[in-house]
Short mmCIF file of C-alpha atoms and ligand atoms in Angstrom, two decimals:
data_model
loop_
_atom_site.label_atom_id
_atom_site.label_comp_id
_atom_site.label_asym_id
_atom_site.label_seq_id
_atom_site.Cartn_x
_atom_site.Cartn_y
_atom_site.Cartn_z
CA UNK A 54 -6.55 23.23 18.89
CA UNK A 55 -3.49 21.70 17.19
CA UNK A 56 -3.99 20.05 13.82
CA UNK A 57 -3.44 16.30 13.65
CA UNK A 58 -0.88 14.70 11.36
CA UNK A 59 -0.02 11.16 10.46
CA UNK A 60 3.67 10.61 9.75
CA UNK A 61 4.36 7.38 7.92
CA UNK A 62 7.47 5.24 7.39
CA UNK A 63 10.06 7.96 7.05
CA UNK A 64 10.35 11.56 8.19
CA UNK A 65 13.87 12.48 9.32
CA UNK A 66 14.14 13.05 13.10
CA UNK A 67 14.86 16.83 13.22
CA UNK A 68 11.91 17.46 10.89
CA UNK A 69 9.63 15.14 12.86
CA UNK A 70 10.64 16.85 16.12
CA UNK A 71 9.87 20.26 14.66
CA UNK A 72 6.43 19.10 13.46
CA UNK A 73 5.74 17.62 16.90
CA UNK A 74 6.13 21.09 18.45
CA UNK A 75 3.37 22.50 16.26
CA UNK A 76 0.98 19.61 15.60
CA UNK A 77 -0.29 16.39 17.17
CA UNK A 78 1.84 13.92 15.23
CA UNK A 79 1.18 10.16 15.13
CA UNK A 80 4.11 8.25 13.65
CA UNK A 81 3.51 4.81 12.11
CA UNK A 82 5.81 2.29 10.48
CA UNK A 83 5.39 -1.31 9.31
CA UNK A 84 1.69 -1.60 10.11
CA UNK A 85 -1.27 -2.88 8.13
CA UNK A 86 -2.85 0.44 7.22
CA UNK A 87 -6.09 -1.29 6.24
CA UNK A 88 -6.71 -2.84 9.64
CA UNK A 89 -4.59 -1.24 12.38
CA UNK A 90 -7.28 0.14 14.74
CA UNK A 91 -5.20 2.96 16.26
CA UNK A 92 -3.98 4.09 12.83
CA UNK A 93 -7.56 4.14 11.52
CA UNK A 94 -8.69 6.12 14.56
CA UNK A 95 -5.95 8.72 14.09
CA UNK A 96 -6.61 8.79 10.34
CA UNK A 97 -10.25 9.64 11.00
CA UNK A 98 -9.10 12.82 12.80
CA UNK A 99 -6.06 13.76 10.68
CA UNK A 100 -5.81 16.92 8.59
CA UNK A 101 -2.43 15.99 7.14
CA UNK A 102 -0.34 12.99 6.12
CA UNK A 103 3.43 13.13 5.56
CA UNK A 104 5.57 10.16 4.66
CA UNK A 105 6.88 7.56 2.29
CA UNK A 106 5.02 4.98 0.23
CA UNK A 107 1.70 5.10 2.09
CA UNK A 108 -0.91 3.64 -0.26
CA UNK A 109 -3.49 6.43 -0.38
CA UNK A 110 -6.44 4.89 -2.17
CA UNK A 111 -10.24 5.21 -2.07
CA UNK A 112 -10.51 2.86 0.92
CA UNK A 113 -8.02 4.86 2.98
CA UNK A 114 -9.62 8.17 2.02
CA UNK A 115 -12.99 6.92 3.21
CA UNK A 116 -11.46 6.74 6.70
CA UNK A 117 -10.06 10.28 6.43
CA UNK A 118 -12.94 12.79 6.34
CA UNK A 119 -10.86 15.75 7.60
CA UNK A 120 -7.82 15.25 5.37
CA UNK A 121 -6.55 18.42 3.68
CA UNK A 122 -3.13 17.39 2.34
CA UNK A 123 -0.96 14.34 1.65
CA UNK A 124 2.74 15.21 1.50
CA UNK A 125 4.91 12.50 -0.05
CA UNK A 126 8.55 12.30 1.00
CA UNK A 127 9.47 11.20 -2.53
CA UNK A 128 9.26 12.52 -6.07
CA UNK A 129 7.41 9.40 -7.30
CA UNK A 130 3.74 9.44 -6.37
CA UNK A 131 2.42 6.17 -7.75
CA UNK A 132 1.26 5.38 -4.18
CA UNK A 133 -1.36 8.13 -4.48
CA UNK A 134 -4.73 7.75 -6.20
CA UNK A 135 -4.65 11.23 -7.69
CA UNK A 136 -8.14 10.95 -9.19
CA UNK A 137 -9.66 10.24 -5.77
CA UNK A 138 -7.61 12.98 -4.08
CA UNK A 139 -8.53 15.60 -6.66
CA UNK A 140 -12.19 14.59 -6.61
CA UNK A 141 -12.20 15.21 -2.85
CA UNK A 142 -10.24 18.48 -3.14
CA UNK A 143 -7.34 17.06 -1.12
CA UNK A 144 -3.92 18.49 -1.95
CA UNK A 145 -1.05 16.14 -2.77
CA UNK A 146 2.63 17.10 -2.95
CA UNK A 147 5.98 15.48 -3.70
CA UNK A 148 9.68 16.35 -3.36
CA UNK A 149 11.22 16.96 -6.80
CA UNK A 150 14.67 18.48 -7.51
CA UNK A 151 16.30 17.99 -4.09
CA UNK A 152 16.98 14.32 -4.88
CA UNK A 153 17.79 14.56 -8.57
CA UNK A 154 21.61 14.42 -8.39
CA UNK A 155 21.62 11.77 -5.67
CA UNK A 156 19.38 9.43 -7.69
CA UNK A 157 21.47 10.05 -10.81
CA UNK A 158 24.57 9.08 -8.79
CA UNK A 159 22.86 5.85 -7.73
CA UNK A 160 21.83 4.96 -11.26
CA UNK A 161 25.31 5.71 -12.58
CA UNK A 162 26.85 3.77 -9.72
CA UNK A 163 24.72 0.76 -10.64
CA UNK A 164 25.69 1.15 -14.28
CA UNK A 165 29.43 1.15 -13.53
CA UNK A 166 29.11 -1.65 -10.94
CA UNK A 167 27.25 -3.84 -13.41
CA UNK A 168 29.56 -3.12 -16.35
CA UNK A 169 32.75 -3.68 -14.34
CA UNK A 170 31.24 -6.47 -12.18
CA UNK A 171 32.37 -4.71 -9.00
CA UNK A 172 30.13 -6.52 -6.43
CA UNK A 173 30.92 -9.94 -7.93
CA UNK A 174 34.66 -9.30 -7.92
CA UNK A 175 34.52 -7.76 -4.45
CA UNK A 176 33.11 -11.09 -3.25
CA UNK A 177 35.81 -12.99 -5.13
CA UNK A 178 38.55 -11.03 -3.35
CA UNK A 179 36.89 -11.32 0.07
CA UNK A 180 36.30 -15.06 -0.40
CA UNK A 181 40.04 -15.59 -0.97
CA UNK A 182 39.43 -16.65 -4.58
CA UNK A 183 41.89 -14.20 -6.17
CA UNK A 184 44.39 -16.87 -7.11
CA UNK A 185 46.58 -15.47 -9.88
CA UNK A 186 48.25 -12.08 -9.84
CA UNK A 187 46.71 -11.23 -13.24
CA UNK A 188 42.99 -11.81 -13.12
CA UNK A 189 41.70 -14.23 -15.79
CA UNK A 190 39.78 -12.83 -18.81
CA UNK A 191 36.64 -14.60 -17.58
CA UNK A 192 36.39 -11.79 -15.00
CA UNK A 193 36.82 -8.90 -17.42
CA UNK A 194 34.04 -6.37 -17.61
CA UNK A 195 32.99 -4.02 -20.36
CA UNK A 196 33.86 -0.33 -20.86
CA UNK A 197 31.41 2.39 -19.89
CA UNK A 198 33.21 5.38 -21.44
CA UNK A 199 32.59 6.17 -25.11
CA UNK A 200 29.65 3.74 -25.27
CA UNK A 201 26.05 4.46 -26.24
CA UNK A 202 23.64 5.19 -23.40
CA UNK A 203 19.87 5.09 -23.92
CA UNK A 204 17.82 7.02 -21.34
CA UNK A 205 14.10 6.29 -21.14
CA UNK A 206 12.48 9.24 -19.33
CA UNK A 207 14.48 12.41 -19.98
CA UNK A 208 13.10 14.33 -17.00
CA UNK A 209 15.01 15.83 -14.09
CA UNK A 210 16.85 12.62 -13.15
CA UNK A 211 17.26 11.50 -16.76
CA UNK A 212 19.02 14.79 -17.52
CA UNK A 213 21.29 14.45 -14.49
CA UNK A 214 22.26 10.98 -15.74
CA UNK A 215 22.90 12.44 -19.20
CA UNK A 216 25.13 15.10 -17.68
CA UNK A 217 27.29 12.49 -15.96
CA UNK A 218 27.42 10.32 -19.07
CA UNK A 219 28.21 13.12 -21.53
CA UNK A 220 30.67 15.23 -19.57
CA UNK A 221 32.17 12.50 -17.38
CA UNK A 222 32.28 9.48 -19.64
CA UNK A 223 32.13 10.80 -23.23
CA UNK A 224 29.12 8.62 -23.91
CA UNK A 225 26.77 9.04 -26.88
CA UNK A 226 23.27 9.68 -25.59
CA UNK A 227 20.01 8.49 -27.06
CA UNK A 228 16.80 9.29 -25.25
CA UNK A 229 13.11 8.58 -25.36
CA UNK A 230 10.44 10.62 -23.56
CA UNK A 231 6.88 11.69 -24.21
CA UNK A 232 8.19 14.97 -25.59
CA UNK A 233 11.33 16.05 -27.41
CA UNK A 234 13.69 18.35 -25.56
CA UNK A 235 15.79 20.56 -27.87
CA UNK A 236 17.68 22.14 -24.95
CA UNK A 237 18.74 18.71 -23.69
CA UNK A 238 19.75 17.65 -27.19
CA UNK A 239 21.99 20.68 -27.46
CA UNK A 240 23.44 20.49 -23.95
CA UNK A 241 24.38 16.80 -24.01
CA UNK A 242 24.56 16.17 -27.79
CA UNK A 243 21.65 13.79 -27.19
CA UNK A 244 19.57 12.21 -29.93
CA UNK A 245 15.82 11.72 -29.61
CA UNK A 246 14.56 8.39 -30.90
CA UNK A 247 11.67 5.97 -30.70
CA UNK A 248 11.68 3.44 -27.87
CA UNK A 249 12.47 0.62 -30.30
CA UNK A 250 15.42 2.48 -31.84
CA UNK A 251 16.79 3.25 -28.38
CA UNK A 252 16.45 -0.37 -27.27
CA UNK A 253 18.18 -1.82 -30.30
CA UNK A 254 21.03 0.69 -30.55
CA UNK A 255 22.09 1.30 -26.93
CA UNK A 256 24.92 -0.44 -25.07
CA UNK A 257 23.40 0.65 -21.75
CA UNK A 258 19.74 1.40 -21.11
CA UNK A 259 18.58 3.39 -18.08
CA UNK A 260 14.87 3.41 -17.27
CA UNK A 261 13.88 6.42 -15.16
CA UNK A 262 10.22 7.24 -15.88
CA UNK A 263 7.50 7.57 -13.23
CA UNK A 264 5.22 4.55 -12.72
CA UNK A 265 1.92 5.40 -14.40
CA UNK A 266 -0.75 3.37 -16.21
CA UNK A 267 1.17 4.13 -19.45
CA UNK A 268 4.59 3.06 -18.16
CA UNK A 269 3.50 -0.01 -16.17
CA UNK A 270 5.19 -3.03 -17.79
CA UNK A 271 6.59 -0.87 -20.61
CA UNK A 272 9.75 -3.00 -20.76
CA UNK A 273 8.87 -6.67 -21.25
CA UNK A 274 9.70 -9.67 -23.42
CA UNK A 275 9.52 -7.82 -26.77
CA UNK A 276 11.62 -4.93 -25.49
CA UNK A 277 14.32 -7.18 -23.97
CA UNK A 278 14.48 -9.06 -27.28
CA UNK A 279 15.13 -5.79 -29.08
CA UNK A 280 18.15 -5.01 -26.88
CA UNK A 281 21.69 -6.01 -27.89
CA UNK A 282 22.87 -9.34 -26.49
CA UNK A 283 25.72 -7.35 -24.91
CA UNK A 284 23.20 -4.80 -23.56
CA UNK A 285 23.13 -3.80 -19.90
CA UNK A 286 19.78 -2.72 -18.47
CA UNK A 287 19.48 -0.44 -15.42
CA UNK A 288 16.18 0.21 -13.65
CA UNK A 289 16.04 3.21 -11.30
CA UNK A 290 12.35 4.01 -11.79
CA UNK A 291 9.89 1.64 -10.12
CA UNK A 292 9.79 -2.17 -10.20
CA UNK A 293 6.51 -2.33 -12.06
CA UNK A 294 7.69 -0.33 -15.06
CA UNK A 295 9.15 -3.63 -16.26
CA UNK A 296 7.76 -7.17 -16.44
CA UNK A 297 10.15 -8.72 -13.95
CA UNK A 298 9.60 -12.30 -15.12
CA UNK A 299 10.51 -11.23 -18.66
CA UNK A 300 13.75 -9.73 -17.36
CA UNK A 301 14.54 -13.00 -15.56
CA UNK A 302 13.90 -14.92 -18.81
CA UNK A 303 15.97 -12.45 -20.87
CA UNK A 304 18.94 -12.90 -18.51
CA UNK A 305 18.55 -16.70 -18.38
CA UNK A 306 18.51 -16.98 -22.17
CA UNK A 307 21.34 -14.41 -22.56
CA UNK A 308 19.00 -12.13 -24.49
CA UNK A 309 20.82 -9.32 -22.62
CA UNK A 310 24.15 -9.39 -20.77
CA UNK A 311 23.41 -7.97 -17.34
CA UNK A 312 21.14 -5.80 -15.23
CA UNK A 313 21.44 -3.30 -12.40
CA UNK A 314 18.31 -2.92 -10.30
CA UNK A 315 17.41 -0.48 -7.54
CA UNK A 316 13.70 -1.30 -7.68
CA UNK A 317 11.63 -4.47 -7.78
CA UNK A 318 8.08 -5.57 -8.52
CA UNK A 319 7.67 -6.48 -4.85
CA UNK A 320 9.65 -4.63 -2.16
CA UNK A 321 11.37 -5.83 -0.05
CA UNK A 322 12.37 -8.27 -2.77
CA UNK A 323 11.54 -11.90 -2.09
CA UNK A 324 14.64 -13.85 -0.98
CA UNK A 325 13.86 -16.60 -3.52
CA UNK A 326 13.61 -14.18 -6.46
CA UNK A 327 15.83 -15.76 -9.20
CA UNK A 328 17.41 -12.36 -9.91
CA UNK A 329 19.20 -12.61 -6.57
CA UNK A 330 20.98 -15.80 -7.70
CA UNK A 331 22.42 -14.25 -10.86
CA UNK A 332 26.02 -13.01 -10.83
CA UNK A 333 25.32 -10.65 -13.71
CA UNK A 334 22.62 -8.82 -11.73
CA UNK A 335 23.62 -6.04 -9.34
CA UNK A 336 20.98 -5.06 -6.80
CA UNK A 337 20.39 -2.27 -4.31
CA UNK A 338 17.40 -1.97 -1.94
CA UNK A 339 15.62 1.04 -3.48
CA UNK A 340 18.29 3.49 -2.28
CA UNK A 341 18.06 6.01 -5.12
CA UNK A 342 17.83 9.01 -2.80
CA UNK A 343 19.10 7.42 0.40
CA UNK A 344 21.92 9.65 1.58
CA UNK A 345 21.86 11.54 4.88
CA UNK A 346 21.93 14.89 3.14
CA UNK A 347 19.24 14.19 0.59
CA UNK A 348 16.80 12.36 2.87
CA UNK A 349 16.94 15.34 5.23
CA UNK A 350 16.29 17.77 2.37
CA UNK A 351 13.36 15.63 1.21
CA UNK A 352 11.81 15.55 4.70
CA UNK A 353 12.29 19.32 5.04
CA UNK A 354 10.66 19.98 1.67
CA UNK A 355 7.79 17.59 2.46
CA UNK A 356 7.20 19.35 5.81
CA UNK A 357 7.32 22.73 4.04
CA UNK A 358 4.66 21.52 1.58
CA UNK A 359 2.55 20.09 4.40
CA UNK A 360 2.68 23.22 6.53
CA UNK A 361 1.87 25.49 3.62
CA UNK A 362 -1.20 23.43 2.81
CA UNK A 363 -2.36 23.23 6.42
CA UNK A 364 -1.99 26.97 6.88
CA UNK A 365 -3.82 28.20 3.80
CA UNK A 366 -0.79 28.80 1.60
CA UNK A 367 -0.22 27.14 -1.76
CA UNK A 368 2.31 24.29 -1.34
CA UNK A 369 5.25 24.75 -3.73
CA UNK A 370 5.08 21.19 -5.05
CA UNK A 371 1.40 20.57 -5.68
CA UNK A 372 1.10 17.55 -7.99
CA UNK A 373 -2.32 18.56 -9.32
CA UNK A 374 -2.61 22.34 -9.23
CA UNK A 375 -6.32 22.21 -10.03
CA UNK A 376 -7.14 21.48 -6.37
CA UNK A 377 -5.78 24.88 -5.37
CA UNK A 378 -8.57 27.38 -5.17
CA UNK A 379 -7.36 30.97 -4.86
P1 NAP B 593 10.30 13.89 -14.10
O1 NAP B 593 11.18 15.09 -14.11
O2 NAP B 593 8.83 14.07 -14.07
O3 NAP B 593 10.71 13.01 -15.38
C1 NAP B 593 9.99 11.92 -15.81
C2 NAP B 593 10.30 11.67 -17.27
O4 NAP B 593 9.63 10.46 -17.68
C3 NAP B 593 9.83 12.79 -18.18
O5 NAP B 593 10.86 13.09 -19.09
C4 NAP B 593 8.64 12.19 -18.91
O6 NAP B 593 8.49 12.63 -20.22
C5 NAP B 593 9.03 10.73 -18.94
N1 NAP B 593 7.86 9.88 -19.15
C6 NAP B 593 6.70 9.85 -18.49
N2 NAP B 593 5.85 8.96 -19.04
C7 NAP B 593 6.51 8.42 -20.08
C8 NAP B 593 6.17 7.46 -21.05
N3 NAP B 593 4.97 6.88 -21.06
N4 NAP B 593 7.10 7.15 -21.99
C9 NAP B 593 8.31 7.75 -22.01
N5 NAP B 593 8.68 8.67 -21.11
C10 NAP B 593 7.80 9.00 -20.16
O7 NAP B 593 10.62 12.95 -12.87
P2 NAP B 593 12.03 12.69 -12.15
O8 NAP B 593 12.18 13.62 -11.01
O9 NAP B 593 13.11 12.61 -13.17
O10 NAP B 593 11.74 11.23 -11.53
C11 NAP B 593 11.44 10.16 -12.38
C12 NAP B 593 11.06 8.91 -11.61
O11 NAP B 593 12.20 8.34 -11.02
C13 NAP B 593 10.10 9.13 -10.43
O12 NAP B 593 8.77 9.28 -10.81
C14 NAP B 593 10.32 7.84 -9.63
O13 NAP B 593 9.46 6.82 -10.10
C15 NAP B 593 11.77 7.47 -9.98
N6 NAP B 593 12.64 7.66 -8.79
C16 NAP B 593 13.23 6.57 -8.24
C17 NAP B 593 14.02 6.73 -7.12
C18 NAP B 593 14.71 5.55 -6.49
O14 NAP B 593 14.96 5.57 -5.30
N7 NAP B 593 15.05 4.52 -7.26
C19 NAP B 593 14.18 7.99 -6.53
C20 NAP B 593 13.57 9.07 -7.13
C21 NAP B 593 12.79 8.91 -8.27
P3 NAP B 593 8.10 14.15 -20.59
O15 NAP B 593 9.22 15.00 -20.11
O16 NAP B 593 8.04 14.12 -22.05
O17 NAP B 593 6.82 14.43 -19.89
#
């Protein structure tokens, strides 16, 4: 008998079609996973889950007695209750590495767009408001090159941002992580510092940690106050790593100059969110890894993890290795 799989939100078509040849696959999108009767019925029979941003908590797991593996199509896994999964011996996997450069490109794109006010000035041109041949100083931006960049979370993506900043833009790099990284310091002439030092000394601050109980709300009122008034803050991590209301206040009171945001406390972002009314805020709809090439690679890797787990092989990207019993 074929094993049963739930695919959720996003698995790229060629990968989904391949899985459908080998398993009974039930694809769901935009449903209430707590109440949808058909989803709950399929969940009660499923051995595997593959997909994006499915909230896998105690309640969901109680409906999934046959579940062997949850394969996230993302590197972030804050949607998974790892304690519950491990307690039940259920494997969980993610998709690191294949998206690193693409997310770093997005973060750097946001940084440049915010510094040089590209979306705002694009609108000005398209609205027919470019009136004088030489643009007025009120529309000038600020340089990116040779400035000081603070990276919070010097992991895979943090390092790919550092690479762009150091080799491409001659930026000075400060970083803060749980651990010091001598190889990174040497490679990018980066300086390790405390969070407070990073916040007060950087011209640009990129936040790219995972969302965990320790990082939730790690950048709030106090942290925005420590930043330079000319500081530009970029969030590529998860919306809840910052206190969004404190960011709104910091921008309103000119505590910082501008922000570039790929992630929000609530997604999709509420249309009446004040951040959307601010010219000095550049937004993107959580598109860190959203290119054709990278999304396909992520789906392929997630399917590879899923199939390994379902067929008695150790998945290459187990989040908690302790569930693997040799
Ligand atoms: P990673 O290699 O695991 O790097 C995470 C880094 O964050 C590590 O350097 C880690 O420090 C640091 N960190 C963790 N907790 C911290 C804390 N409390 N204080 C300071 N630093 C802390 O992960 P990655 O592949 O770079 O991905 C990072 C995150 O980016 C993901 O978890 C996800 O949330 C986000 N992301 C967003 C998008 C998007 O679409 N916007 C796409 C992909 C990923 P140590 O090295 O010292 O452990």
